[in-house]
Short mmCIF file of C-alpha atoms and ligand atoms in Angstrom, two decimals:
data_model
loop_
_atom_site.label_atom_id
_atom_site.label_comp_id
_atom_site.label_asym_id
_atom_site.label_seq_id
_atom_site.Cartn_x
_atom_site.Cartn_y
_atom_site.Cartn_z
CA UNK A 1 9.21 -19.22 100.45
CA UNK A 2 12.09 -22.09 100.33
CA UNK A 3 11.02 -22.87 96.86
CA UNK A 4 11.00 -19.27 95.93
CA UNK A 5 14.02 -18.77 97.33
CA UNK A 6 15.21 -22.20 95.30
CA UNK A 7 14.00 -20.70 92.22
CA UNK A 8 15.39 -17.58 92.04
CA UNK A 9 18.75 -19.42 93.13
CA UNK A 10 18.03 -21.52 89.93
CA UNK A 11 17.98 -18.51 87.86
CA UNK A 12 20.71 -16.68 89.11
CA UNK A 13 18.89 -13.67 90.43
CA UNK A 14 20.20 -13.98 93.87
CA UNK A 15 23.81 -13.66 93.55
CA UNK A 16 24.07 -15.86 96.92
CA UNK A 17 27.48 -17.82 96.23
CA UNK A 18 29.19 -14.61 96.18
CA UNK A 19 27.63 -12.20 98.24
CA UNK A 20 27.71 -15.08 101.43
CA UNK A 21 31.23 -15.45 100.76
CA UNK A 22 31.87 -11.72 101.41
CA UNK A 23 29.79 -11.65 104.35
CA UNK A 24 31.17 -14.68 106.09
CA UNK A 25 34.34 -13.06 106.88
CA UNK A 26 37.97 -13.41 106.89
CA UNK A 27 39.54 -15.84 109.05
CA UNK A 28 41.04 -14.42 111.73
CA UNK A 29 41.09 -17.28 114.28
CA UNK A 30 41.78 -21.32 113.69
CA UNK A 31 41.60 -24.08 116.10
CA UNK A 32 41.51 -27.89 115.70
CA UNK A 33 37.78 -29.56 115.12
CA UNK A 34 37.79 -31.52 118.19
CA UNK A 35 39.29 -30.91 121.98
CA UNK A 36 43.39 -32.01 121.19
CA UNK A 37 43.19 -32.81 124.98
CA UNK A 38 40.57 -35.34 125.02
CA UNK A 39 41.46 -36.47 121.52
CA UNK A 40 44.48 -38.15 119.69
CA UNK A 41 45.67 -38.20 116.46
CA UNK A 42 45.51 -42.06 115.47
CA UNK A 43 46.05 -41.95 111.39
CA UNK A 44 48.44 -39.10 110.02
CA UNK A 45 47.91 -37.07 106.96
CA UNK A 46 49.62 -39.23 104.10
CA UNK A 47 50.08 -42.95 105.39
CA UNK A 48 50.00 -45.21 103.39
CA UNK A 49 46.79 -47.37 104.27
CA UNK A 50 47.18 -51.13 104.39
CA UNK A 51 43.07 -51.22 104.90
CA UNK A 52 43.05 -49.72 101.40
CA UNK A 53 45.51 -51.30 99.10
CA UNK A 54 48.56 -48.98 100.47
CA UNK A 55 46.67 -45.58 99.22
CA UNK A 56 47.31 -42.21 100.94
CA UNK A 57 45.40 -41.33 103.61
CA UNK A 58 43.90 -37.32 102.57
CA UNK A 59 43.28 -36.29 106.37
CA UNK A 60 43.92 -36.91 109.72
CA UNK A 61 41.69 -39.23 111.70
CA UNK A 62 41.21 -38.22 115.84
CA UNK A 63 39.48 -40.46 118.29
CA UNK A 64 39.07 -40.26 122.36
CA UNK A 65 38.82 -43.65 122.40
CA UNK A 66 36.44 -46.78 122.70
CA UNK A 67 33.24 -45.33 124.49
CA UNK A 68 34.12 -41.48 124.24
CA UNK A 69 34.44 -40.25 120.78
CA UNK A 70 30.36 -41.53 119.50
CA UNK A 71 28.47 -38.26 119.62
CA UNK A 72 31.54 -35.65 120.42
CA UNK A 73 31.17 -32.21 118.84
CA UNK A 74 32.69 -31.54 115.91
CA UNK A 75 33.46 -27.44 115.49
CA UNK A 76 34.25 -25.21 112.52
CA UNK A 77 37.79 -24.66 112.30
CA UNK A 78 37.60 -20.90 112.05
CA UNK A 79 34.93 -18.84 110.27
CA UNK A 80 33.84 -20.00 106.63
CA UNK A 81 30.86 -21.10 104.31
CA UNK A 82 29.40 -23.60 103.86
CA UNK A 83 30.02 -25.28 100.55
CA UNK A 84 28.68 -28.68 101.38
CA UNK A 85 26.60 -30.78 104.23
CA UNK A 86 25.07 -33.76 103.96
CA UNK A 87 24.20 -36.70 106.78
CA UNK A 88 24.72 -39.52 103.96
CA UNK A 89 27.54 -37.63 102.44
CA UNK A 90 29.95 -41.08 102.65
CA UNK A 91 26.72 -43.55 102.76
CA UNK A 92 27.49 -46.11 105.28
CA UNK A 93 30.92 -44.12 106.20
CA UNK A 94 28.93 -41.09 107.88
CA UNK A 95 28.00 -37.16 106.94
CA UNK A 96 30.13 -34.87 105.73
CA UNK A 97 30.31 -31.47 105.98
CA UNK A 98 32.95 -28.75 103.78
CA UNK A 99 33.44 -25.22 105.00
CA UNK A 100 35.14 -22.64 102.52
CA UNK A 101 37.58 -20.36 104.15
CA UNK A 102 38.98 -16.62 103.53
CA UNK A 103 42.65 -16.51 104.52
CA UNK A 104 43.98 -12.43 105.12
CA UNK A 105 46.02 -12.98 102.17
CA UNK A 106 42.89 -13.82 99.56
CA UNK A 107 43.33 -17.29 99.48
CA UNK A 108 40.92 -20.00 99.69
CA UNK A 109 40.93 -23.37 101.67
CA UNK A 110 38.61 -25.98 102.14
CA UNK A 111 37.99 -27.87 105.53
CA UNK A 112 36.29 -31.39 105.37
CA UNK A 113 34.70 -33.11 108.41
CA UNK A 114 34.22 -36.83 107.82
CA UNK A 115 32.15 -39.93 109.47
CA UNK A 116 29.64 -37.82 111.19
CA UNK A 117 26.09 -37.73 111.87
CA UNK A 118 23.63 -35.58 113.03
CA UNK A 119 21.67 -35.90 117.02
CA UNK A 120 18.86 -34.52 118.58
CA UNK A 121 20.90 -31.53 119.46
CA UNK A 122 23.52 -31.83 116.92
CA UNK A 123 22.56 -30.34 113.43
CA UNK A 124 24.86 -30.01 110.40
CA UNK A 125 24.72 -26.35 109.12
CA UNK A 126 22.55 -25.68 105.92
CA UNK A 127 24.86 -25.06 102.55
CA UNK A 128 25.52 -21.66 101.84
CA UNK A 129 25.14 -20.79 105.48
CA UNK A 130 27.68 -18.50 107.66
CA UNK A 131 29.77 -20.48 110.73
CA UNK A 132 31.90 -19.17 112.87
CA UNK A 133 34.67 -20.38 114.66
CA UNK A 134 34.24 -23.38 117.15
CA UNK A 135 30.81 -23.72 116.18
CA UNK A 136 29.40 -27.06 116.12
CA UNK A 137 28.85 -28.64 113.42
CA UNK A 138 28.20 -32.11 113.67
CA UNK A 139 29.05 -34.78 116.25
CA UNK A 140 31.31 -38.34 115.90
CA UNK A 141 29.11 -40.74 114.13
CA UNK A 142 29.07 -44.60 114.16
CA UNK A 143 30.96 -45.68 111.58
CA UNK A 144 33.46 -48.85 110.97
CA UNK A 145 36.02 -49.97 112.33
CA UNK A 146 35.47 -47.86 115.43
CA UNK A 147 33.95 -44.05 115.65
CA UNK A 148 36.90 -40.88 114.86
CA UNK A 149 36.65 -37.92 113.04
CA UNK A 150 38.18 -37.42 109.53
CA UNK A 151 39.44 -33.75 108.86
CA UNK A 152 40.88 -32.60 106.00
CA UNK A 153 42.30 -29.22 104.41
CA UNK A 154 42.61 -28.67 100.41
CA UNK A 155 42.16 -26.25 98.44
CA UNK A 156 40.17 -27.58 95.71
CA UNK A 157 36.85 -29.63 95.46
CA UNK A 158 34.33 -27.20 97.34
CA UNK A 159 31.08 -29.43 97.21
CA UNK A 160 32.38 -32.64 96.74
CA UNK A 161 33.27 -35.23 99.96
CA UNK A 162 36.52 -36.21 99.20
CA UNK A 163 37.29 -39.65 98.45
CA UNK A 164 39.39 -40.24 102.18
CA UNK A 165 42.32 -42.41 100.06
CA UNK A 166 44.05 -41.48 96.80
CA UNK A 167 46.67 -42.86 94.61
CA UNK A 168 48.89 -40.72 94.61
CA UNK A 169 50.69 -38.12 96.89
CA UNK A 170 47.82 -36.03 97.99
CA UNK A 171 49.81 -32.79 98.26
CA UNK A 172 49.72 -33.54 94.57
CA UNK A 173 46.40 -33.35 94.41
CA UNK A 174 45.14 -30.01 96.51
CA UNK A 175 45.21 -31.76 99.94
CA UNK A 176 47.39 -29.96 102.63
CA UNK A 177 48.53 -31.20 106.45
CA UNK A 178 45.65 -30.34 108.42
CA UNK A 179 47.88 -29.64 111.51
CA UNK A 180 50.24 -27.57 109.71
CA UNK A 181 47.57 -25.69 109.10
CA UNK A 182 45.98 -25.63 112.20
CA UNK A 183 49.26 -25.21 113.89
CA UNK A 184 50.82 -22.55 111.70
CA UNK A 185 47.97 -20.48 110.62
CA UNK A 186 47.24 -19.93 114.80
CA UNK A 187 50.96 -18.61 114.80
CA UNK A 188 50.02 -16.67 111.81
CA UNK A 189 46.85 -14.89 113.12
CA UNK A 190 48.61 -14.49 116.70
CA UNK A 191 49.46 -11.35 117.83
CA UNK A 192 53.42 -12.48 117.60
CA UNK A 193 53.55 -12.40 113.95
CA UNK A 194 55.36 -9.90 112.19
CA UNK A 195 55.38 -11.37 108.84
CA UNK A 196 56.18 -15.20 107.23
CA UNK A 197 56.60 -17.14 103.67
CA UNK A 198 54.96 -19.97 103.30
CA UNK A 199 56.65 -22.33 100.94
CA UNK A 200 55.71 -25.43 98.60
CA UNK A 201 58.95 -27.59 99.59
CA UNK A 202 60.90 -27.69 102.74
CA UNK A 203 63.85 -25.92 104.02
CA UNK A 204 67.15 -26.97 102.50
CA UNK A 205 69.08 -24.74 104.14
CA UNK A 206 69.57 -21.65 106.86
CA UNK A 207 67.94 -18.56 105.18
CA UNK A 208 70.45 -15.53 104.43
CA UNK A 209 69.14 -12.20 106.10
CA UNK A 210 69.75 -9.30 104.18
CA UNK A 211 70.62 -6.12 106.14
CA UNK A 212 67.23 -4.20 105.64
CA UNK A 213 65.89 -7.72 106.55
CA UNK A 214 64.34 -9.27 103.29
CA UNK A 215 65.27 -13.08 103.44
CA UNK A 216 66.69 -15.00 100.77
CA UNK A 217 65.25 -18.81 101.08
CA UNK A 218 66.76 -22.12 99.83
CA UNK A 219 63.84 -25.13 99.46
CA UNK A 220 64.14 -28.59 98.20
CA UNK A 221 61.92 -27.56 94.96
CA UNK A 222 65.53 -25.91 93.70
CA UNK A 223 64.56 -22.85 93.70
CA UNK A 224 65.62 -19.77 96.13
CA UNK A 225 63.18 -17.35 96.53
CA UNK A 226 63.84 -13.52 97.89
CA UNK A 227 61.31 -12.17 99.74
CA UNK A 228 61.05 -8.65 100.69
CA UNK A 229 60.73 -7.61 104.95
CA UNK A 230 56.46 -8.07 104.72
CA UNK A 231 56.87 -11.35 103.36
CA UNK A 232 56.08 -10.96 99.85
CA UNK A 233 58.26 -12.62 97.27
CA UNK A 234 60.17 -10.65 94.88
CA UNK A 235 61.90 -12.94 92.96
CA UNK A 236 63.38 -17.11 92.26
CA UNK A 237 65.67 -18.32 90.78
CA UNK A 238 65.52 -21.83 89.51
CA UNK A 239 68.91 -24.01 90.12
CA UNK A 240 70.27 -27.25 88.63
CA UNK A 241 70.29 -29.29 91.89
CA UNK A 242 69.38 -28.85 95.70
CA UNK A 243 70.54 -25.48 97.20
CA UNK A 244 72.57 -26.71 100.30
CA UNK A 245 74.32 -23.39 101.76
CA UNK A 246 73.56 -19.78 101.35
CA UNK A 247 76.59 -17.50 102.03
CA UNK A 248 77.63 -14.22 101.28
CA UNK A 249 80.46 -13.02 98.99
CA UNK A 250 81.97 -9.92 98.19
CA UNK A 251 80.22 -9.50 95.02
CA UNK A 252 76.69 -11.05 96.75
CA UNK A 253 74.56 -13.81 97.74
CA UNK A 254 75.96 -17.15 96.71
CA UNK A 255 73.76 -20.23 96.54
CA UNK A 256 75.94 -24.08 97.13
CA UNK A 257 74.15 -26.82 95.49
CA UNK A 258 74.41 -30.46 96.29
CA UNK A 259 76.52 -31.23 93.09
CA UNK A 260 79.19 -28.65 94.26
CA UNK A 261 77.86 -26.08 91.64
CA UNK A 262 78.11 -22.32 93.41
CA UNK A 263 75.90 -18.86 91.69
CA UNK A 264 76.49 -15.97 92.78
CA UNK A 265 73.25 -13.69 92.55
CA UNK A 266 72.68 -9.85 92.03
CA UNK A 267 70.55 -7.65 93.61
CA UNK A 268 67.29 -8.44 91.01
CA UNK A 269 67.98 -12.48 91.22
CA UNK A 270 70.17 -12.84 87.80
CA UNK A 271 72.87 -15.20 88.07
CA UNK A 272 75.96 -13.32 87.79
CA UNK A 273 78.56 -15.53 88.51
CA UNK A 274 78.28 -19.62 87.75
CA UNK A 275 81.21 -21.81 89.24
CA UNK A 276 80.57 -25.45 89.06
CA UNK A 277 82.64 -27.69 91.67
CA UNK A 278 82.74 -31.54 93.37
CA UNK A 279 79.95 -32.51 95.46
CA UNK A 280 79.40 -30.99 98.64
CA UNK A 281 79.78 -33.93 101.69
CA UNK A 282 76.81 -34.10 103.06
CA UNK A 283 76.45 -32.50 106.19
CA UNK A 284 74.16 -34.26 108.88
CA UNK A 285 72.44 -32.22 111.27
CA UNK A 286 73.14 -33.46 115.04
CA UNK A 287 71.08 -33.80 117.88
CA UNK A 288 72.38 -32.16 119.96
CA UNK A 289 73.39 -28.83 120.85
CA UNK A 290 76.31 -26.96 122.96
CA UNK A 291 76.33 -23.34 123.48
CA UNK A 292 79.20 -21.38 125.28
CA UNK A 293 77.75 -18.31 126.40
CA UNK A 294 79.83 -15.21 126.80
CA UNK A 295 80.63 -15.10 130.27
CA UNK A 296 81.57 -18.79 129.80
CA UNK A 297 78.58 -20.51 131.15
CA UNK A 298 77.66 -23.94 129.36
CA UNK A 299 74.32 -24.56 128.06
CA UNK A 300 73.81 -28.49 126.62
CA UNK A 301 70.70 -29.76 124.97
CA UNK A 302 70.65 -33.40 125.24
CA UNK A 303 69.33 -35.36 122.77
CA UNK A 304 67.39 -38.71 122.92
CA UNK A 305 65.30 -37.70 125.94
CA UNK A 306 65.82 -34.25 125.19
CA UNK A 307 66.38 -31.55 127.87
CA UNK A 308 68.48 -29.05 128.56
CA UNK A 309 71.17 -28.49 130.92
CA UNK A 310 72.67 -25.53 132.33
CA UNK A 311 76.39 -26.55 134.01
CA UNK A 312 77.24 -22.93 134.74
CA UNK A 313 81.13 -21.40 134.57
CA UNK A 314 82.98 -23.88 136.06
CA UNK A 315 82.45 -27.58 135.21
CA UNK A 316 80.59 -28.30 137.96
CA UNK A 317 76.85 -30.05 138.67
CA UNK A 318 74.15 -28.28 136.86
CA UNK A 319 72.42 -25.47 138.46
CA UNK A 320 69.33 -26.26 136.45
CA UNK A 321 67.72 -28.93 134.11
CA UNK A 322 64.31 -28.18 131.82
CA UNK A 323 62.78 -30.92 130.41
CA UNK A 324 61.61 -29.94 127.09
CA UNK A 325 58.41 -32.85 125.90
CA UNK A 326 57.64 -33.57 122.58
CA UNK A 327 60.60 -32.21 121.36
CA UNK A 328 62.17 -34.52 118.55
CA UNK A 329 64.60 -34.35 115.79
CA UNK A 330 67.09 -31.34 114.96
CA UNK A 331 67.60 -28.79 117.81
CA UNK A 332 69.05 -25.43 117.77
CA UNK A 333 70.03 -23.55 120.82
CA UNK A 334 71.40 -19.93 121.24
CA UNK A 335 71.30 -16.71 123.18
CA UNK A 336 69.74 -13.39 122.89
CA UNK A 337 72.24 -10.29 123.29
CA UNK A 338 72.10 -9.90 127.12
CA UNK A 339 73.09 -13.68 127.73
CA UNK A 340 69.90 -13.99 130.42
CA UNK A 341 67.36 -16.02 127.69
CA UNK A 342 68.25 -18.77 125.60
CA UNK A 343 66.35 -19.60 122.45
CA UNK A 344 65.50 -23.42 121.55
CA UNK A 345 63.81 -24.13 118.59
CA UNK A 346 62.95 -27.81 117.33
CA UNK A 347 61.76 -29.83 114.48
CA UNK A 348 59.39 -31.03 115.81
CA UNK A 349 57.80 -27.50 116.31
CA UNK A 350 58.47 -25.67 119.44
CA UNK A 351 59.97 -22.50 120.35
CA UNK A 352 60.84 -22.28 123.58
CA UNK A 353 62.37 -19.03 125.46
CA UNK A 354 64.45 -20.11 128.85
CA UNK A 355 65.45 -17.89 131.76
CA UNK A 356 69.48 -18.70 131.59
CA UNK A 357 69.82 -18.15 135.30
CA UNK A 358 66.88 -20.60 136.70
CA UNK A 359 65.80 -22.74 133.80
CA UNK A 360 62.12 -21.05 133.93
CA UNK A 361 60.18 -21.54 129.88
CA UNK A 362 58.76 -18.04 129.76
CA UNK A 363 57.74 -17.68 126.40
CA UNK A 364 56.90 -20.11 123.68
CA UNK A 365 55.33 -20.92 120.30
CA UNK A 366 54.26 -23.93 118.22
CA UNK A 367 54.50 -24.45 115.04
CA UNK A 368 54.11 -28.32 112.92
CA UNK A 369 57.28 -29.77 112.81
CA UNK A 370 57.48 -33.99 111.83
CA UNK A 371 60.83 -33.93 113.72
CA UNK A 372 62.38 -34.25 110.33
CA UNK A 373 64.32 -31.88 108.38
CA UNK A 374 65.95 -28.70 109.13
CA UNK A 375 65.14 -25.75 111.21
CA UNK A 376 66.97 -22.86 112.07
CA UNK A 377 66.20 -19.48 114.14
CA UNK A 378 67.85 -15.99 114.53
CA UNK A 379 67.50 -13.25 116.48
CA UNK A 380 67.98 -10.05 114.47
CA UNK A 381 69.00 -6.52 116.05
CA UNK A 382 65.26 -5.69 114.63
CA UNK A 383 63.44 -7.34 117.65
CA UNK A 384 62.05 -9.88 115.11
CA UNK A 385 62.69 -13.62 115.76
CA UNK A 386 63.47 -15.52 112.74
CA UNK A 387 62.15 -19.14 112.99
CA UNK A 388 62.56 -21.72 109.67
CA UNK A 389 61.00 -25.09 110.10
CA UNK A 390 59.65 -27.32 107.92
CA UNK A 391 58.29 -25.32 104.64
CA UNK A 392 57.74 -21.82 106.39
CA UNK A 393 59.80 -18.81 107.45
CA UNK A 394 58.01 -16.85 110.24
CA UNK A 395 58.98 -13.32 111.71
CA UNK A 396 58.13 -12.77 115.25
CA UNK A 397 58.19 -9.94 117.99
CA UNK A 398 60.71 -10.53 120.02
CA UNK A 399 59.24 -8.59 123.09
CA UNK A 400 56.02 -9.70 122.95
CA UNK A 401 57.41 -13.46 122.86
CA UNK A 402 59.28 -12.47 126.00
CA UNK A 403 56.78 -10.34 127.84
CA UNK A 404 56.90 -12.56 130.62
CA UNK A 405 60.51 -13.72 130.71
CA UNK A 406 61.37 -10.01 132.90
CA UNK A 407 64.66 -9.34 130.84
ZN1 ZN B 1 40.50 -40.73 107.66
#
């Protein structure tokens, strides 16, 4: 029957490739491969290797450590095909296994599990075959220097183990940050998501809100891009040099650019007013954050070893302190209407919602955030929370994010 089966494969009478892809489903649920709480993170996507002559690493490598990662699970990210399995996939570096993945919006992307093997109990799925999320798929194998898992998203190279290292920039090359993916696609699928924009450079800037809420958006690619209220974008334009402020004018949208240059843009994206100018200074993002709420209470977010303080009316000792871990890099901090939750968002990728009266974290998010670069959040008199960080704009509900907080 197998060779039958093989055969008619061969011949293209079974139109398998696409008809399993269509029955595997759309993703509609992501986690990481392996438990985050048992394991760590201990080679990021994109270092520079010194083990292989200072190439870029095309994954991220997790390990729970000497004696507990050997013979872990490995699971499927979220529900896919799969494009490509093989115990002896990297020779002496392990099996491999490649699921291909549906995204709601019709795109495809690849995940790669690296250095594994097979047990007893453990067997790698068979190519072409359906998994669903969290389903095992593998387990840690014994590989040098020391046993981890290798995980990788692109969105090219469906049946071929990648090659782990590559010369150049692997965003260059199809590879993507796994835990931006992970991290951002679980915000994506959540039921907090209104809408987002996914973009292929960072954030240079705050993104201007248009009344009926379609978002104009500044990234380091210079370009700004429109994008209507579901997401979609309508139009770029491409500029001479970074975008560094979006303001509005009488006449429209006007986009600052790192050599002073300012356009001001219609309503379809042509440039309908070009004034060129000195340089911009540069203005550095703090730290830190101060908000003066309007009954005159004082809200400070300290940076360093980050937390935030809440010194009430008068100057007096603080009523309450949060501590806010893993939080890193640029901060911003502000109110919602009523003045009784504060907003926090970081760079390094939380949002946090905090009771103003006892300090309580009552609703939160994660996104990826590096603790680099810029990130920005508004609250709009739609109910949808505007969060920018790193190379995505997300749109969430606003009451759902504070179902708990009682305001
Ligand atoms: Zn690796």
């Amino acid at each position: 029957m197998r060779l039958l089966i093989f055969v008619l494969l061969i011949f293209g009478l079974l139109p398998a490739a696409a008809h399993a892809q269509a029955d595997c489903g759309i993703v509609n649920a992501v986690d990481f491969p392996v438990d985050r709480s048992l394991f760590q993170l201990m080679q990021d996507y994109a270092a520079p290797s010194p083990r292989h002559q200072g190439r870029w690493h095309t994954g991220e490598d997790y390990s729970a450590g000497p004696g507990l990662t050997l013979g872990q699970p490995v699971r499927a990210i979220a529900v896919g095909r799969v494009t490509y399995a093989s115990p002896i996939g990297w020779g002496r570096d392990g099996g491999v296994v490649i699921i291909e993945h549906t995204l709601p919006d019709g795109s495809i992307v690849y995940s790669q599990y690296g250095h594994m093997m097979e047990t007893d109990s453990i067997r790698f799925p068979g190519v072409l075959a359906c998994v669903n999320a969290g389903q095992v798929i593998g387990a840690v194998g014994d590989i040098r220097p020391a046993p981890h898992l290798h995980f990788e998203i692109r969105v090219n190279q469906p049946d071929t183990p990648g090659p782990g290292y590559t010369p150049d920039v692997p965003d260059t090359l199809g590879w993507r940050t796994p835990s931006a993916f992970v991290l951002n696609w679980r915000v994506w699928l959540g039921e907090l998501h209104r809408w987002h924009v996914s973009l292929p450079a960072p954030l240079t800037t705050a993104p201007l809100i248009y009344p009926d809420g379609s978002v104009l958006i500044a990234s380091s690619d210079n370009r700004v891009r429109y994008a209507l209220p579901d997401g979609r974008i309508l139009w770029r334009v491409i500029l001479d040099a970074e975008p560094t402020l979006l303001s509005w004018s009488d006449a429209g949208p006007v986009v600052t650019m790192a050599d002073g240059a300012a356009w001001t843009l219609g309503a379809d994206g042509a440039v309908i007013d070009r004034r060129s100018g000195a340089a911009a200074a540069n203005v550095s993002v703090g730290e830190g954050a101060l908000l003066l709420a309007a009954d005159g209470s004082r809200y400070l977010l300290t940076p360093g070893n980050p937390a935030l303080l809440s010194k009430g009316p008068a100057d007096a000792e603080p009523l309450w302190r949060v501590g806010l871990p893993g939080v890193r890099g640029a901060v911003n901090l502000s109110a919602d209407p009523t003045g009784r939750a504060l907003i926090v968002s970081a760079a390094s990728g939380q949002v946090l919602v905090i009771r103003a009266e006892t300090g309580e974290v009552c609703g939160q998010m994660l996104f990826y955030g590096n603790g680099r670069g810029l990130v920005w959040h508004e609250l709009g008199a739609d109910g949808t929370l505007r969060v920018a960080l790193g190379d995505q704009v997300t749109g969430m509900d606003w009451a759902r994010l504070t179902a708990g907080c009682g305001l």
